[in-house]
Every structure is written in C-alpha cells, then in structure tokens.
Amino acid sequence: MKRALLHTARLDLFVFQMDDLVDIYPCVTTTLTRYMAWEPAQNFATQEKIGQQWLIAETNHTDRHFVLRDKENQRFIGLIGVHHLDTPTPELGLWIREDCHNQGFAKEALFKVFKWASLHLSAQYFLYPVAVDNQSSRKLAEFLGGTVAAHKTEKKYEAVIYHIPPYQIKAN
C-alpha cells in the first residue's frame, strides 16, 4: 500500500509512481492544457514515456511530482511538480482535473507543497510561470506572496513569471 508523503485536510499527496498514469492520462485534455506550455500525450504509451522521465528526474533529485488524491476515496485530483530542485530557483507547476476545478484543491495542495519545498530546499525564491489570462493560477501565485518578475512568450500564450519567496515560519 502506498504511503502519502504529505497530507492536507482533504488530500493525500503521494510521490508519483507509474501506476498513477492510469488515473492521470484520461484527465489530461486539450482544454485542461490550454494554459500549459505542453500538450496532452497522444496515447498512453507516450504518457508512459513521460512518466519514465519523471521517475528519472526524481532519481536524479531534480524534480518531484506529487499526485493529489482525495483523502476519503483516493480519487485522483491532480499533480503538482517541483522542478529544478537542485537550483536556487526551483519552479512550481500544477494542474487539477477539470471536474475538480473551483473547489479549492489547488490552493490547499499547492500551499502544502510550497511549505514542504521551502523547508527541504535551499531556495532563494520559487519560479511560478503562468499564462497571463489564467487568473486562477495567478491568484495562487499571489496568495503565496509571489510578484511578477518577468514576461515570456510561449507557443500558445503570453506568460508572466512570478518570483515567490520561500515560506517563513513565524516565531512566537
């Protein structure tokens, strides 16, 4: 049985494993990825190759992918990636399956992963690239204390890159 690495009020967060792909693959749609720099895998075999790359990155300590699951029934909710763990500016990225949007899962899980990353990494700050028009994700970056530091043109959209200072535990 898998053990969650992190927990929130409603979610268990697991480190990605290949058997998670059966839940991930059907949720990655063209409408979900409209604000992503990447496109959905064309087939399950391609998704498996992507999963293998994630495992290699995990082994090399450069990336970690958290699989979000509902605490009550273990239904797959989404993914959060922390990329470039070995740099002073790790990058955060996430997506939530479309039928779970606007339920607070992204904020809840991202805050937990952000606190984890702040504690376990020597980050000067975190990068959070997001499409200019993706207001929901922009609000998440701002909730974490992020400010727009740069602009970037992606193939599908104009993006801003937030710099988010590491989480500071307040002393009493």
Short mmCIF file of C-alpha atoms in Angstrom, two decimals:
data_model
loop_
_atom_site.label_atom_id
_atom_site.label_comp_id
_atom_site.label_asym_id
_atom_site.label_seq_id
_atom_site.Cartn_x
_atom_site.Cartn_y
_atom_site.Cartn_z
CA MET A 1 0.00 0.00 0.00
CA LYS A 2 1.23 3.47 -0.90
CA ARG A 3 2.01 5.94 1.85
CA ALA A 4 1.30 9.61 1.34
CA LEU A 5 4.27 11.93 1.82
CA LEU A 6 2.08 14.93 2.69
CA HIS A 7 -1.48 15.45 3.90
CA THR A 8 -3.95 18.32 3.88
CA ALA A 9 -7.46 18.50 5.30
CA ARG A 10 -8.94 16.87 2.18
CA LEU A 11 -5.99 15.43 0.27
CA ASP A 12 -3.22 12.87 0.43
CA LEU A 13 -0.15 13.77 -1.64
CA PHE A 14 1.95 10.91 -2.96
CA VAL A 15 5.21 10.88 -4.87
CA PHE A 16 4.43 9.86 -8.47
CA GLN A 17 4.63 6.18 -9.40
CA MET A 18 4.00 4.61 -12.80
CA ASP A 19 0.70 3.04 -11.72
CA ASP A 20 -0.67 6.59 -11.24
CA LEU A 21 -0.71 7.03 -15.03
CA VAL A 22 -3.94 5.07 -15.38
CA ASP A 23 -5.65 7.92 -13.49
CA ILE A 24 -3.58 10.77 -14.91
CA TYR A 25 -3.82 10.03 -18.63
CA PRO A 26 -7.62 10.40 -19.11
CA CYS A 27 -7.62 13.73 -17.24
CA VAL A 28 -5.07 15.46 -19.48
CA THR A 29 -7.25 17.11 -22.13
CA THR A 30 -6.71 19.89 -24.64
CA THR A 31 -8.99 22.19 -22.64
CA LEU A 32 -7.00 21.46 -19.46
CA THR A 33 -3.69 22.23 -21.19
CA ARG A 34 -4.75 25.45 -22.93
CA TYR A 35 -2.71 27.38 -20.33
CA MET A 36 0.15 24.86 -20.27
CA ALA A 37 3.33 25.04 -22.34
CA TRP A 38 2.85 21.36 -23.22
CA GLU A 39 0.17 19.34 -24.99
CA PRO A 40 -1.60 16.13 -23.89
CA ALA A 41 0.12 12.86 -24.74
CA GLN A 42 -1.28 11.41 -27.98
CA ASN A 43 -1.59 7.94 -26.46
CA PHE A 44 -0.95 6.01 -23.27
CA ALA A 45 2.45 4.77 -24.49
CA THR A 46 3.60 8.39 -24.87
CA GLN A 47 2.26 9.17 -21.39
CA GLU A 48 4.29 6.22 -20.07
CA LYS A 49 7.46 7.70 -21.62
CA ILE A 50 6.70 10.99 -19.86
CA GLY A 51 6.18 9.09 -16.60
CA GLN A 52 9.55 7.39 -17.04
CA GLN A 53 11.16 10.82 -17.46
CA TRP A 54 9.52 11.94 -14.21
CA LEU A 55 10.97 8.90 -12.41
CA ILE A 56 14.44 9.63 -13.80
CA ALA A 57 14.17 13.25 -12.65
CA GLU A 58 13.08 12.01 -9.20
CA THR A 59 16.07 9.65 -9.05
CA ASN A 60 18.38 12.48 -10.11
CA HIS A 61 16.86 14.75 -7.42
CA THR A 62 15.96 17.42 -9.97
CA ASP A 63 12.16 17.12 -9.90
CA ARG A 64 9.41 15.79 -7.70
CA HIS A 65 5.85 15.16 -8.86
CA PHE A 66 3.14 14.98 -6.22
CA VAL A 67 -0.03 13.05 -7.07
CA LEU A 68 -3.04 14.56 -5.32
CA ARG A 69 -5.76 12.16 -4.17
CA ASP A 70 -8.99 12.72 -2.29
CA LYS A 71 -8.48 11.59 1.31
CA GLU A 72 -11.92 9.92 1.51
CA ASN A 73 -11.86 7.77 -1.64
CA GLN A 74 -8.35 8.18 -3.13
CA ARG A 75 -9.79 9.60 -6.36
CA PHE A 76 -7.11 11.29 -8.45
CA ILE A 77 -7.38 15.12 -8.24
CA GLY A 78 -4.27 16.47 -9.95
CA LEU A 79 -0.50 16.90 -9.99
CA ILE A 80 1.96 19.36 -8.53
CA GLY A 81 5.51 19.44 -9.81
CA VAL A 82 8.52 20.98 -8.16
CA HIS A 83 11.14 21.27 -10.89
CA HIS A 84 14.83 22.17 -10.79
CA LEU A 85 15.17 21.12 -7.15
CA ASP A 86 18.95 21.37 -7.49
CA THR A 87 18.93 25.10 -8.25
CA PRO A 88 18.40 28.21 -6.10
CA THR A 89 15.19 28.91 -8.04
CA PRO A 90 13.00 25.78 -8.17
CA GLU A 91 9.86 26.02 -10.28
CA LEU A 92 6.34 25.16 -9.14
CA GLY A 93 3.66 23.92 -11.50
CA LEU A 94 0.31 22.27 -11.07
CA TRP A 95 -2.89 21.16 -12.68
CA ILE A 96 -6.19 19.95 -11.29
CA ARG A 97 -8.55 17.69 -13.23
CA GLU A 98 -11.29 19.77 -14.82
CA ASP A 99 -14.22 18.32 -12.88
CA CYS A 100 -12.45 19.36 -9.65
CA HIS A 101 -11.78 22.99 -10.59
CA ASN A 102 -13.02 25.79 -8.32
CA GLN A 103 -13.17 23.61 -5.23
CA GLY A 104 -10.03 24.91 -3.50
CA PHE A 105 -7.92 21.80 -4.14
CA ALA A 106 -5.17 23.71 -5.96
CA LYS A 107 -4.75 26.27 -3.18
CA GLU A 108 -4.84 23.64 -0.44
CA ALA A 109 -2.32 21.32 -2.08
CA LEU A 110 -0.02 23.98 -3.51
CA PHE A 111 0.31 25.67 -0.12
CA LYS A 112 1.30 22.33 1.45
CA VAL A 113 3.86 21.56 -1.28
CA PHE A 114 5.19 25.14 -1.10
CA LYS A 115 5.75 24.81 2.66
CA TRP A 116 7.40 21.40 2.14
CA ALA A 117 9.70 22.78 -0.59
CA SER A 118 10.57 25.84 1.50
CA LEU A 119 11.62 23.58 4.36
CA HIS A 120 13.51 20.98 2.30
CA LEU A 121 15.17 23.06 -0.41
CA SER A 122 17.64 25.93 -0.25
CA ALA A 123 15.55 28.15 -2.47
CA GLN A 124 16.38 31.80 -2.98
CA TYR A 125 12.87 32.04 -4.42
CA PHE A 126 10.45 29.87 -6.40
CA LEU A 127 9.53 30.45 -10.02
CA TYR A 128 5.89 30.15 -10.99
CA PRO A 129 5.26 30.65 -14.72
CA VAL A 130 1.64 31.18 -15.69
CA ALA A 131 -0.38 32.33 -18.69
CA VAL A 132 -1.38 35.99 -18.40
CA ASP A 133 -5.04 35.03 -18.91
CA ASN A 134 -5.02 32.23 -16.30
CA GLN A 135 -6.44 34.31 -13.47
CA SER A 136 -6.98 31.32 -11.14
CA SER A 137 -3.31 30.34 -11.25
CA ARG A 138 -2.19 33.95 -10.95
CA LYS A 139 -4.23 34.26 -7.75
CA LEU A 140 -2.47 31.16 -6.40
CA ALA A 141 0.95 32.70 -7.02
CA GLU A 142 -0.13 35.94 -5.36
CA PHE A 143 -1.61 34.02 -2.40
CA LEU A 144 1.86 32.53 -1.86
CA GLY A 145 3.40 36.01 -1.88
CA GLY A 146 4.55 35.97 -5.49
CA THR A 147 5.17 39.05 -7.58
CA VAL A 148 5.53 39.29 -11.35
CA ALA A 149 9.23 39.40 -12.20
CA ALA A 150 9.29 38.67 -15.93
CA HIS A 151 7.24 38.16 -19.07
CA LYS A 152 7.65 35.33 -21.55
CA THR A 153 6.10 34.37 -24.88
CA GLU A 154 5.10 30.70 -25.07
CA LYS A 155 3.82 28.99 -28.23
CA LYS A 156 0.20 29.14 -27.05
CA TYR A 157 0.07 32.27 -24.87
CA GLU A 158 1.79 35.18 -23.21
CA ALA A 159 3.06 34.32 -19.75
CA VAL A 160 4.27 36.03 -16.62
CA ILE A 161 6.81 34.53 -14.27
CA TYR A 162 6.23 35.05 -10.59
CA HIS A 163 9.00 35.02 -8.02
CA ILE A 164 7.71 33.59 -4.76
CA PRO A 165 9.85 33.97 -1.62
CA PRO A 166 10.23 30.82 0.49
CA TYR A 167 7.67 30.28 3.22
CA GLN A 168 8.81 31.69 6.55
CA ILE A 169 7.69 30.00 9.73
CA LYS A 170 6.78 32.77 12.11
CA ALA A 171 8.30 32.55 15.59
CA ASN A 172 6.07 33.32 18.59
#
